[in-house]
mmCIF file of C-alpha atoms in Angstrom:
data_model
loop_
_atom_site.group_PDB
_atom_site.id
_atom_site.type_symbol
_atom_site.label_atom_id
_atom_site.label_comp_id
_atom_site.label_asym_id
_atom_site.label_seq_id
_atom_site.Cartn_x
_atom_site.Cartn_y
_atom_site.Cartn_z
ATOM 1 C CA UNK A 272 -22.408 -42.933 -9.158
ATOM 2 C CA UNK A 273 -20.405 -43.547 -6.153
ATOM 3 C CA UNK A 274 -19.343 -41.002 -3.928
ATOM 4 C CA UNK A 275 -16.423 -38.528 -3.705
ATOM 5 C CA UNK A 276 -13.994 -39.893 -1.225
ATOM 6 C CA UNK A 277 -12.881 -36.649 1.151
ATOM 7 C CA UNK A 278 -10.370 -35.787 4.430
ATOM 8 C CA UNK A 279 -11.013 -32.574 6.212
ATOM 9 C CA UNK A 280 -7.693 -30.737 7.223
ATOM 10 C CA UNK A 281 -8.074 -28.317 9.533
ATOM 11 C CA UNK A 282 -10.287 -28.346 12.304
ATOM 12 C CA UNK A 283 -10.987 -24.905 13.450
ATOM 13 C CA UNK A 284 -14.144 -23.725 13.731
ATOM 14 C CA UNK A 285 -14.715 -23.171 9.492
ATOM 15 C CA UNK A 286 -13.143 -26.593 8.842
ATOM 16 C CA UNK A 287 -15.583 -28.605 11.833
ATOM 17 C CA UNK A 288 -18.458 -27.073 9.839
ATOM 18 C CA UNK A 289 -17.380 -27.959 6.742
ATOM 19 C CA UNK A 290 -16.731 -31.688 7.659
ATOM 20 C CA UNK A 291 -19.881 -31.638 9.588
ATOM 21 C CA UNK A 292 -21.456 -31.046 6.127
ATOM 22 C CA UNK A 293 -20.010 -33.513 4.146
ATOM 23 C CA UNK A 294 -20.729 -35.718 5.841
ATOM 24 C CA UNK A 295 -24.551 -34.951 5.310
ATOM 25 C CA UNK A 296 -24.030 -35.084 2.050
ATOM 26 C CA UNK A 297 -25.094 -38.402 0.021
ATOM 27 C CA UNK A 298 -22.612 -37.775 -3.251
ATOM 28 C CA UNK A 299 -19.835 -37.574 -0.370
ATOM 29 C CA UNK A 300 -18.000 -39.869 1.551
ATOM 30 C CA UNK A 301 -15.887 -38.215 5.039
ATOM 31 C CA UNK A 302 -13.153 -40.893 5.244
ATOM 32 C CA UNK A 303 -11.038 -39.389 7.686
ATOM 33 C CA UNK A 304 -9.692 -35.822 9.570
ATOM 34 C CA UNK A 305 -6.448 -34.211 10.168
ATOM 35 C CA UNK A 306 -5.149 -31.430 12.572
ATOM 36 C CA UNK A 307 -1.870 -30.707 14.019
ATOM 37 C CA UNK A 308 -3.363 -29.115 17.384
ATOM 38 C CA UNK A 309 -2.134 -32.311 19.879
ATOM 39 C CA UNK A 310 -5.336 -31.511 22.195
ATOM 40 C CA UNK A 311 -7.455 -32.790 19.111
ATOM 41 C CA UNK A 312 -5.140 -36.002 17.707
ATOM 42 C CA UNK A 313 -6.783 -38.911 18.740
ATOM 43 C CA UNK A 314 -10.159 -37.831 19.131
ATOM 44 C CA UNK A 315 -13.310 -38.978 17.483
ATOM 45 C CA UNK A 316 -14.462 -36.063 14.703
ATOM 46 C CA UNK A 317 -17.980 -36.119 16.529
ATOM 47 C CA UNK A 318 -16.745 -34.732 19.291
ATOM 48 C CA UNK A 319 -15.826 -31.317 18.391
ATOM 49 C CA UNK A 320 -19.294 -31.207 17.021
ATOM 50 C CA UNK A 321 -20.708 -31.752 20.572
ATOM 51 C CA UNK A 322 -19.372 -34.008 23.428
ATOM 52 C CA UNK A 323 -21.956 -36.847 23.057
ATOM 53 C CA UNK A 324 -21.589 -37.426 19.375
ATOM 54 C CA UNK A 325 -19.605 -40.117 17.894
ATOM 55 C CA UNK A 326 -18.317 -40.164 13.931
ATOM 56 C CA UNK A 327 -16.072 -43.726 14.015
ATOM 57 C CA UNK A 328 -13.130 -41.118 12.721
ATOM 58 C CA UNK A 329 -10.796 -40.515 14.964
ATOM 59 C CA UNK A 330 -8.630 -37.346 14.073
ATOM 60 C CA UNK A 331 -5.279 -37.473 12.897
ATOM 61 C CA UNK A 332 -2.069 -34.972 13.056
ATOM 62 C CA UNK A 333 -0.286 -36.240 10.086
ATOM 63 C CA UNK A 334 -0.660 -36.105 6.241
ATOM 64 C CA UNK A 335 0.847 -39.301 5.850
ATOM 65 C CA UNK A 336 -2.715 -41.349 6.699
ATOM 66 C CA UNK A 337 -3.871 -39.996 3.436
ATOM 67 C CA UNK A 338 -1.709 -42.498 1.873
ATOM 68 C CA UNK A 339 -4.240 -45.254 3.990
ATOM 69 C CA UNK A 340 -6.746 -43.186 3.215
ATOM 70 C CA UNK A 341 -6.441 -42.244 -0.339
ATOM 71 C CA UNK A 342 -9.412 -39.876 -0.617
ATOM 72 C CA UNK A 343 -10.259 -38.138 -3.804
ATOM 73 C CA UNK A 344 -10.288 -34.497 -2.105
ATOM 74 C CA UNK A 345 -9.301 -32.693 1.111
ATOM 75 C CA UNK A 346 -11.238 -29.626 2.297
ATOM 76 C CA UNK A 347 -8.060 -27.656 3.623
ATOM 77 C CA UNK A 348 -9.161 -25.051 6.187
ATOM 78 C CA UNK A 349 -5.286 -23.949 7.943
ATOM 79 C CA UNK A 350 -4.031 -20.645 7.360
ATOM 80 C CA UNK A 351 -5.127 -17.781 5.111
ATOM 81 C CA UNK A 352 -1.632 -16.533 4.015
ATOM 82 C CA UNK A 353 0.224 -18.830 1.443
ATOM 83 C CA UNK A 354 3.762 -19.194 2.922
ATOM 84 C CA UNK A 355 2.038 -20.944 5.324
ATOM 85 C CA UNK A 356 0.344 -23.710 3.498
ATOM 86 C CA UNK A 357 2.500 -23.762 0.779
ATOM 87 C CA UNK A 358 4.392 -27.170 2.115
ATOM 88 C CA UNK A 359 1.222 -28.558 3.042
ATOM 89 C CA UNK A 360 -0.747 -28.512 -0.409
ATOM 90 C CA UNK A 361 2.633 -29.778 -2.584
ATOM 91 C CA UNK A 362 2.539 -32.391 -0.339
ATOM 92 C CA UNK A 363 -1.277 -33.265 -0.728
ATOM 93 C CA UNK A 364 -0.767 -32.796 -4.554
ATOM 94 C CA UNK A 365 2.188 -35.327 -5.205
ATOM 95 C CA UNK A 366 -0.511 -37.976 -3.692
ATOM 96 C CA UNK A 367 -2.980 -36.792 -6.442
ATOM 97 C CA UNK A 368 -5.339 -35.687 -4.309
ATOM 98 C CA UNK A 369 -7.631 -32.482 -4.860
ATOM 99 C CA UNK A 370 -7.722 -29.462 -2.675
ATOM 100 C CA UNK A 371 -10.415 -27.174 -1.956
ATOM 101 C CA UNK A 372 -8.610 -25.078 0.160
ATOM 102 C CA UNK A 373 -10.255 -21.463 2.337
ATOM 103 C CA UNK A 374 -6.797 -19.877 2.194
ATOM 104 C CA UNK A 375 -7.835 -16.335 0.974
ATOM 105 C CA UNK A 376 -4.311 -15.324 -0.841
ATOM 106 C CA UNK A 377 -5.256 -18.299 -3.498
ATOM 107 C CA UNK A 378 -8.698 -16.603 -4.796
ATOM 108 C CA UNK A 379 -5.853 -15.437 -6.870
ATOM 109 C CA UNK A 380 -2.710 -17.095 -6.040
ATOM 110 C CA UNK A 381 -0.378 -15.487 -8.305
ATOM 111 C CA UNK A 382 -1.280 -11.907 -7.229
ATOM 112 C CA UNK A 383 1.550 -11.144 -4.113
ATOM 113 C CA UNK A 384 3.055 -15.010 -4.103
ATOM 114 C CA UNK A 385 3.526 -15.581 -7.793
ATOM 115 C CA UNK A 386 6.640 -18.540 -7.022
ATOM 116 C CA UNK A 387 4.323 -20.203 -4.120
ATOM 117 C CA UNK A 388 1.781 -20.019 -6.792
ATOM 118 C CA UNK A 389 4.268 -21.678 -9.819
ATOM 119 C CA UNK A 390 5.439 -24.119 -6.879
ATOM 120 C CA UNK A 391 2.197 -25.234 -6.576
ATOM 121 C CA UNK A 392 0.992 -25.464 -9.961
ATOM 122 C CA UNK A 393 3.840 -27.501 -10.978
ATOM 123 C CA UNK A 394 3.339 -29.882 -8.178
ATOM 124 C CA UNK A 395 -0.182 -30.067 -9.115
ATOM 125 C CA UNK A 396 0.524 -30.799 -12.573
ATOM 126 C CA UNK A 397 2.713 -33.408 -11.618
ATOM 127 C CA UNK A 398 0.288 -35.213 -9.273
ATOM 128 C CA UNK A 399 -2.577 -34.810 -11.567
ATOM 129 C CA UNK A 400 -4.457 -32.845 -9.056
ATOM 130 C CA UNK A 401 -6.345 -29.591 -9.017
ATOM 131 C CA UNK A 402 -6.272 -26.531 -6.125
ATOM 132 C CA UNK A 403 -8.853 -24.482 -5.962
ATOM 133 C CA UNK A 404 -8.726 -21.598 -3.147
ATOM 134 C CA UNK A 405 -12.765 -20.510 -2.840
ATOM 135 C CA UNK A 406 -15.045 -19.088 0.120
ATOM 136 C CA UNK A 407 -17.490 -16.712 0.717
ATOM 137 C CA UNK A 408 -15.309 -13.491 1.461
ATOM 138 C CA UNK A 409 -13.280 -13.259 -1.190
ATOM 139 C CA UNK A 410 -14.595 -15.818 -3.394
ATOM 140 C CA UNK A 411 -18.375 -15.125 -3.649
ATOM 141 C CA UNK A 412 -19.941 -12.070 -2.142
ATOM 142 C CA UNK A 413 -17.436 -9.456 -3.064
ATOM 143 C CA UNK A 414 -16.005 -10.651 -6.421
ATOM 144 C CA UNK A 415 -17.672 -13.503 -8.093
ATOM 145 C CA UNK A 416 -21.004 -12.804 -7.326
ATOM 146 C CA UNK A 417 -20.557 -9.729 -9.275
ATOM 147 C CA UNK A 418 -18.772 -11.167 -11.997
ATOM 148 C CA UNK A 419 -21.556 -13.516 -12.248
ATOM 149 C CA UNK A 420 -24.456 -10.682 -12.291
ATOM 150 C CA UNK A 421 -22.275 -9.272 -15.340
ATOM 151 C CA UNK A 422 -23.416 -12.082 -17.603
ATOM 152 C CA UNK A 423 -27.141 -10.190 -18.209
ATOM 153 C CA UNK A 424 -25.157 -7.113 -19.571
ATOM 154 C CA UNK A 425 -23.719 -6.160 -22.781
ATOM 155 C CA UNK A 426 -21.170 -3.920 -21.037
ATOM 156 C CA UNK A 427 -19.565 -2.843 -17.865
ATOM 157 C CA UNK A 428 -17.806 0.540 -16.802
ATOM 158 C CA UNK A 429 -17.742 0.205 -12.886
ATOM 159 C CA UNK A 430 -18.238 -2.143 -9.951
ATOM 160 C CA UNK A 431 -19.052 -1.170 -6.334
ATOM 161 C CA UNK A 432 -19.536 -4.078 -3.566
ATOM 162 C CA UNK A 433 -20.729 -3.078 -0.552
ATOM 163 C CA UNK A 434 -20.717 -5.553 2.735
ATOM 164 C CA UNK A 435 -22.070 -5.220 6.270
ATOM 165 C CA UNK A 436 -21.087 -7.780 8.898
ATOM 166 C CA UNK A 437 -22.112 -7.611 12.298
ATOM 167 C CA UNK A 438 -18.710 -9.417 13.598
ATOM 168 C CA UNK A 439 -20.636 -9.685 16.985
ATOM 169 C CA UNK A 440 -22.476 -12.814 15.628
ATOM 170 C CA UNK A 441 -19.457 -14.684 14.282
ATOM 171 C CA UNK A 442 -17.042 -16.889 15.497
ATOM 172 C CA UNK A 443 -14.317 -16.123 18.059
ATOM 173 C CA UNK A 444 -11.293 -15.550 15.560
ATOM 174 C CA UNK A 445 -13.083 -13.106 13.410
ATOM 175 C CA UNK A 446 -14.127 -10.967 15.860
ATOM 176 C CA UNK A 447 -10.368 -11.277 17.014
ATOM 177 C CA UNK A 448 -9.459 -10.582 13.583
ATOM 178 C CA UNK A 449 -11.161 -7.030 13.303
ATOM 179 C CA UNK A 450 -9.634 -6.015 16.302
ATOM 180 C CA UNK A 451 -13.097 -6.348 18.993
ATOM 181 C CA UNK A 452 -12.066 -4.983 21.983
ATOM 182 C CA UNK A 453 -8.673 -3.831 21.392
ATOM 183 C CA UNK A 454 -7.746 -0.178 21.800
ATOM 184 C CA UNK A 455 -6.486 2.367 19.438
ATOM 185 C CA UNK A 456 -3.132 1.557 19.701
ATOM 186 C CA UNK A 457 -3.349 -2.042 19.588
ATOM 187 C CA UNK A 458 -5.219 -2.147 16.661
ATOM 188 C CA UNK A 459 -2.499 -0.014 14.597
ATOM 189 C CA UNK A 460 0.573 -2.433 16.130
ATOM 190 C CA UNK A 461 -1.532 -5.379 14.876
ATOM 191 C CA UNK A 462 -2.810 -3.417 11.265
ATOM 192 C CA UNK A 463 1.564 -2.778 11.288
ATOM 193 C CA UNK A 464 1.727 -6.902 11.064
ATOM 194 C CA UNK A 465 0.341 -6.741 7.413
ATOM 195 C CA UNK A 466 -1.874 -10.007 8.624
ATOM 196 C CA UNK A 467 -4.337 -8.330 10.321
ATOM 197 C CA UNK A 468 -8.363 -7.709 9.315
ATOM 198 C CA UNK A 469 -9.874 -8.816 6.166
ATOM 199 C CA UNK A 470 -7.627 -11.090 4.336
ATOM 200 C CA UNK A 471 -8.037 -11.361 0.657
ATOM 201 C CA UNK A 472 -9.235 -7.873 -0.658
ATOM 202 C CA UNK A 473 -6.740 -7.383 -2.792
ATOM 203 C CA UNK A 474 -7.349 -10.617 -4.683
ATOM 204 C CA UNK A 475 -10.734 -9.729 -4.772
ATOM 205 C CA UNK A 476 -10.101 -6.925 -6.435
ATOM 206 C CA UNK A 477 -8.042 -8.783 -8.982
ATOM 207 C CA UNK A 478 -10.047 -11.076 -9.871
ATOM 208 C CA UNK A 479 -13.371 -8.817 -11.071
ATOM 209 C CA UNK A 480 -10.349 -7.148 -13.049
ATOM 210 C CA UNK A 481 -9.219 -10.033 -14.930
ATOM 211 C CA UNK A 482 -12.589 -11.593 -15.258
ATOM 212 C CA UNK A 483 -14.249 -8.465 -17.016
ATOM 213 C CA UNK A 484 -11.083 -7.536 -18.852
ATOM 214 C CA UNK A 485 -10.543 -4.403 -16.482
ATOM 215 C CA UNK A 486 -6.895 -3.090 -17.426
ATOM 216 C CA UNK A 487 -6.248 -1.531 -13.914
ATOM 217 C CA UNK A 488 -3.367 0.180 -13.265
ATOM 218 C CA UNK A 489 -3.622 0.174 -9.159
ATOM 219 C CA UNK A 490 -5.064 -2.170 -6.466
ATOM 220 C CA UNK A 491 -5.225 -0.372 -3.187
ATOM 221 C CA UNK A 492 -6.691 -0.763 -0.225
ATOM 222 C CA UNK A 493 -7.321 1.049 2.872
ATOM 223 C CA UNK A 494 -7.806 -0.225 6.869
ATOM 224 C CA UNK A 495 -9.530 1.885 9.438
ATOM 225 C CA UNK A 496 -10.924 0.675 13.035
ATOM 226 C CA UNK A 497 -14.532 1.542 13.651
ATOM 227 C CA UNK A 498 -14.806 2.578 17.569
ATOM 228 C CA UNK A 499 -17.733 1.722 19.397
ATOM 229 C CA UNK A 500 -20.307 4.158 20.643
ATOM 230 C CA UNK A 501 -21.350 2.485 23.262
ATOM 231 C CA UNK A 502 -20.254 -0.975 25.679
ATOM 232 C CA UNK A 503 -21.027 -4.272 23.806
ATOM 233 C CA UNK A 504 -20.700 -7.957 24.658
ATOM 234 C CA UNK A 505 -20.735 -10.712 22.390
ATOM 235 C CA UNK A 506 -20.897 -14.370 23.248
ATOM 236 C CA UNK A 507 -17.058 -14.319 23.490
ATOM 237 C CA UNK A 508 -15.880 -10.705 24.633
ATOM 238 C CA UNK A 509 -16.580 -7.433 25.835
ATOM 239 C CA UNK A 510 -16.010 -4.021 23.448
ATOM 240 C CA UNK A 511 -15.425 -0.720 25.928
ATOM 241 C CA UNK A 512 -16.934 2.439 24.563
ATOM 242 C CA UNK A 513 -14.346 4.103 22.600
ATOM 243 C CA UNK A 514 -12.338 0.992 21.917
ATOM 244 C CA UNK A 515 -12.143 -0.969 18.690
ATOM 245 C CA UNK A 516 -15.484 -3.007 17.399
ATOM 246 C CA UNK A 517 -13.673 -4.047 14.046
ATOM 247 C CA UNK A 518 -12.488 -2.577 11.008
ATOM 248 C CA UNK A 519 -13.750 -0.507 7.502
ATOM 249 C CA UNK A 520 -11.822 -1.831 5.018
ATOM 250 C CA UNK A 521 -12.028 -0.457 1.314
ATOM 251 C CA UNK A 522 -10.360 -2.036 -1.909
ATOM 252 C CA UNK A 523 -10.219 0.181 -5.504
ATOM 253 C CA UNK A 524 -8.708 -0.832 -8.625
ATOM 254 C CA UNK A 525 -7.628 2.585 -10.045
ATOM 255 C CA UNK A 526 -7.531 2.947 -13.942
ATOM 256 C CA UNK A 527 -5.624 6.425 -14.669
ATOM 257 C CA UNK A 528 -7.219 8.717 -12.055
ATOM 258 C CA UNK A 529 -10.890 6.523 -12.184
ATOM 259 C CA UNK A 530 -11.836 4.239 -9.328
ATOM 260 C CA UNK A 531 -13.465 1.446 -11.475
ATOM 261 C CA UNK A 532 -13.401 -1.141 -8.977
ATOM 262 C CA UNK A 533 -14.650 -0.123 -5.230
ATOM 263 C CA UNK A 534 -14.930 -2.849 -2.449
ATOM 264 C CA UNK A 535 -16.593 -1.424 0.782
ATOM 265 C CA UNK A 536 -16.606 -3.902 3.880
ATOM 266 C CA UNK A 537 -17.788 -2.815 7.532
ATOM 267 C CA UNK A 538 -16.794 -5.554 9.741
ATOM 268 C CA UNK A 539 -17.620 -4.511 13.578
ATOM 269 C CA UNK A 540 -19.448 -5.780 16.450
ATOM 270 C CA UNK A 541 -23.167 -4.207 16.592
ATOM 271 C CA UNK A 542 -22.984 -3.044 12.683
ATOM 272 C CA UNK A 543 -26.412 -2.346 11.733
ATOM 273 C CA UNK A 544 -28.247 -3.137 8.193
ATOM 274 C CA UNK A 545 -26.288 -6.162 7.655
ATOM 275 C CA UNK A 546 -26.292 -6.802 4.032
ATOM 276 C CA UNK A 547 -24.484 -7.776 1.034
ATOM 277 C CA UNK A 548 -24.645 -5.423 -2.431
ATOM 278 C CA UNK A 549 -23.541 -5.447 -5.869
ATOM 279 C CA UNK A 550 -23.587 -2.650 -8.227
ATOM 280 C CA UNK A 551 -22.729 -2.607 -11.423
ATOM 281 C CA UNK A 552 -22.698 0.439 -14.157
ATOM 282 C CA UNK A 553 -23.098 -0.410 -17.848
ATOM 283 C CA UNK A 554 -25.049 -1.277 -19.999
ATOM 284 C CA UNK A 555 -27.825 -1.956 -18.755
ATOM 285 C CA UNK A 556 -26.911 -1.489 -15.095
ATOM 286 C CA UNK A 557 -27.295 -3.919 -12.752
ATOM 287 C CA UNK A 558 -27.847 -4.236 -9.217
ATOM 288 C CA UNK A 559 -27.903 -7.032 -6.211
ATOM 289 C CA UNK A 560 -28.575 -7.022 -3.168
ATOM 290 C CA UNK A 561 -28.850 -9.969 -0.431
ATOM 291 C CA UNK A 562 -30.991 -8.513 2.393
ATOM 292 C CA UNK A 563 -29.594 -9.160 5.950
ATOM 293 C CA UNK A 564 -26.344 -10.213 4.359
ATOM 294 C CA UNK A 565 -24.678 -13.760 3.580
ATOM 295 C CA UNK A 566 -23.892 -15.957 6.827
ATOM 296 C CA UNK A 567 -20.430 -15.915 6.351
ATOM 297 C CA UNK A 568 -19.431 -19.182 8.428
ATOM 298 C CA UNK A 569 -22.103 -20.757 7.504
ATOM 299 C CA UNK A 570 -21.788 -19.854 3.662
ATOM 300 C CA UNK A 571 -18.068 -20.646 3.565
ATOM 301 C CA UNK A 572 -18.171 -24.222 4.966
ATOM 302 C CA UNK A 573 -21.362 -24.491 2.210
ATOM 303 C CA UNK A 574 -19.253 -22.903 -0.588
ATOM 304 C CA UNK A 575 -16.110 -25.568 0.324
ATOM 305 C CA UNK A 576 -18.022 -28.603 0.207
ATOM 306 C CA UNK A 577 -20.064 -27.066 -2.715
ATOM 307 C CA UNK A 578 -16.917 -26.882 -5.184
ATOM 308 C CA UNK A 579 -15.763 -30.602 -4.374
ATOM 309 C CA UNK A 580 -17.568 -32.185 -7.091
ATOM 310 C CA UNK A 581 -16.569 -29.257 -9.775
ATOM 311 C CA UNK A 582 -12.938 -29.497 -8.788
ATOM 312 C CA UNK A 583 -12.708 -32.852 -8.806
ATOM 313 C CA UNK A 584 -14.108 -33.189 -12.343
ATOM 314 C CA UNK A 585 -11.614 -30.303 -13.211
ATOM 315 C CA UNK A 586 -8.233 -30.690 -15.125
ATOM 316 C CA UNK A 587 -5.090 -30.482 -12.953
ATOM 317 C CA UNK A 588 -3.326 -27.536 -11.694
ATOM 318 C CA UNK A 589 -3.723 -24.601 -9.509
ATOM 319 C CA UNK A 590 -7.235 -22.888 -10.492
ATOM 320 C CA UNK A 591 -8.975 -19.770 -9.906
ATOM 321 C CA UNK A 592 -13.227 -19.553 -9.506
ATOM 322 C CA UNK A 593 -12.657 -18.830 -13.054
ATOM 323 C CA UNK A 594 -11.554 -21.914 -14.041
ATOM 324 C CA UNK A 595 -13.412 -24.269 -12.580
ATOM 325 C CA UNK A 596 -17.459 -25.036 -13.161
ATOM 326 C CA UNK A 597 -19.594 -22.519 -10.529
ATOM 327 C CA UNK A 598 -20.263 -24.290 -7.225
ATOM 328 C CA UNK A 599 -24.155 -25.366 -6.397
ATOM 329 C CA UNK A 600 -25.741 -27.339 -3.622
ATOM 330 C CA UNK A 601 -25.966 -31.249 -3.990
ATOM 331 C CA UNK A 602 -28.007 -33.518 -1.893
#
């Protein structure tokens, strides 16, 4: 069988880790690299793994070398909010190319951009490729990983996902994210911006609706800073005592006056019990629990480079985790 030709676009630190997987991978080929930041244009991959390694692809700033480089996927790691990458996967998709894409707002695209998401679908259509938004937060721990764990039961009344992150051991722009370090006030300007915190809870509350035929009649969600008790540093920052270490952020989807759906993530620097939980009531009821929690960048480059394959093989057109075959490791 030969192997899956791909480009990474987007080079921050999710998208280096995801290209630095593929191209461990024998069923995939990395043909090439794209990202609009000047400072990285013209630079060999390899290096923004570490200094003294050397890929042979040098990066480029411009979709246009996938026309030279016709690959059969690109791993899209840009921008979690749709608006923003709307341009850049109809343009992918009239080359025919598939996207795996880490942009949260298309676990369920349709959900608050419902025109981006017809936009894009059309375009994919056209091109005969397939989208796919995926990841590991939403996308696995907090929606399908549930949905999954549903299949051993003959019934379900409620979900309840519960997920502790110590943001202290991540990477730079999460823990900028959550708000490390600000103060009070900062926090609530930036919570004010609507693209602040956890992206994608919403979505994720969507989607264990419409996979287990929950008729909800809310989706809320609420966004609270969690202050730190005490001075901590991370390798990147310092968090005073009494300033922000990172956010609680809780999604429900409300049937009548009945929380049926409850999301609970804790996302702050020195959060302790890390760990990753599913419950679910029914019949029989079922519950989950990953001990120490999921290594989120870690997880989400493996999750990306995990659904190539599936969405490749896929029919065209903008997809959900639904719709496509579950991701799994490959050599």
């Amino acid at each position: 069988m030969s192997k899956l030709r791909v480009v990474s676009f987007g080079l921050g630190p999710i998208g280096v880790r995801a290209a630095q997987l593929a191209l461990s991978r024998k069923n995939l080929e990395l043909v090439g690299a794209i990202d609009i930041d000047p400072g990285k244009a013209g630079k060999d991959l390899g290096e923004l793994f570490d200094p003294k390694v050397r890929t042979g692809l040098e990066i480029d700033s411009d979709l246009a070398v996938l026309d030279r480089l016709k690959p059969d996927a690109v791993l899209h790691c840009t921008s979690s909010f749709m608006p923003m990458v709307k341009d850049q996967l109809i343009e992918i998709c009239k080359r025919g190319i598939d996207i795996i894409s880490s942009t949260e707002e298309l676990l369920v695209p349709d959900l608050q951009h419902p025109d981006i998401a017809k936009a894009v679908d059309a375009a994919a259509k056209a091109g005969g490729a397939t989208v796919l938004g995926t990841g590991v937060n939403p996308g696995f721990a907090m929606d399908f990983m549930a949905i999954v764990a549903s299949a051993v039961m003959y019934s379900v009344k409620r979900v309840r996902c519960v997920r502790v992150v110590d943001a202290g051991t991540r990477r730079l722009p999460l823990q900028k994210k959550v708000g490390a370090g600000m103060t009070t006030a900062e926090f609530e300007a930036q919570k004010k911006t609507g693209r602040f915190g956890h992206i994608g809870m919403r979505e994720s509350v969507a989607l264990i609706a419409r996979a287990l035929g929950f008729a909800i009649d809310k989706n809320e969600q609420t966004l609270e800073p969690v202050l730190a008790t005490e001075e901590r540093k991370t390798q990147f920052l310092t968090v005073h005592k009494g300033h922000v270490a990172g956010i609680r952020n809780i999604g429900r989807g409300i049937k009548g006056t009945d929380t049926i759906i409850e999301l609970d993530l804790s996302m702050y620097v020195g959060a302790p019990n890390t760990r990753d939980e599913m419950h679910l009531e029914g019949e029989p009821n079922v519950d989950v629990m990953f001990a120490g929690g999921i290594p989120g960048d870690i997880a989400t480059a493996a999750i990306l480079v995990n659904s190539i394959a599936q969405v490749v093989a896929a029919s065209p057109g903008l997809k959900t985790v639904l719709d496509v075959a579950p991701p799994r490791v490959s050599a």
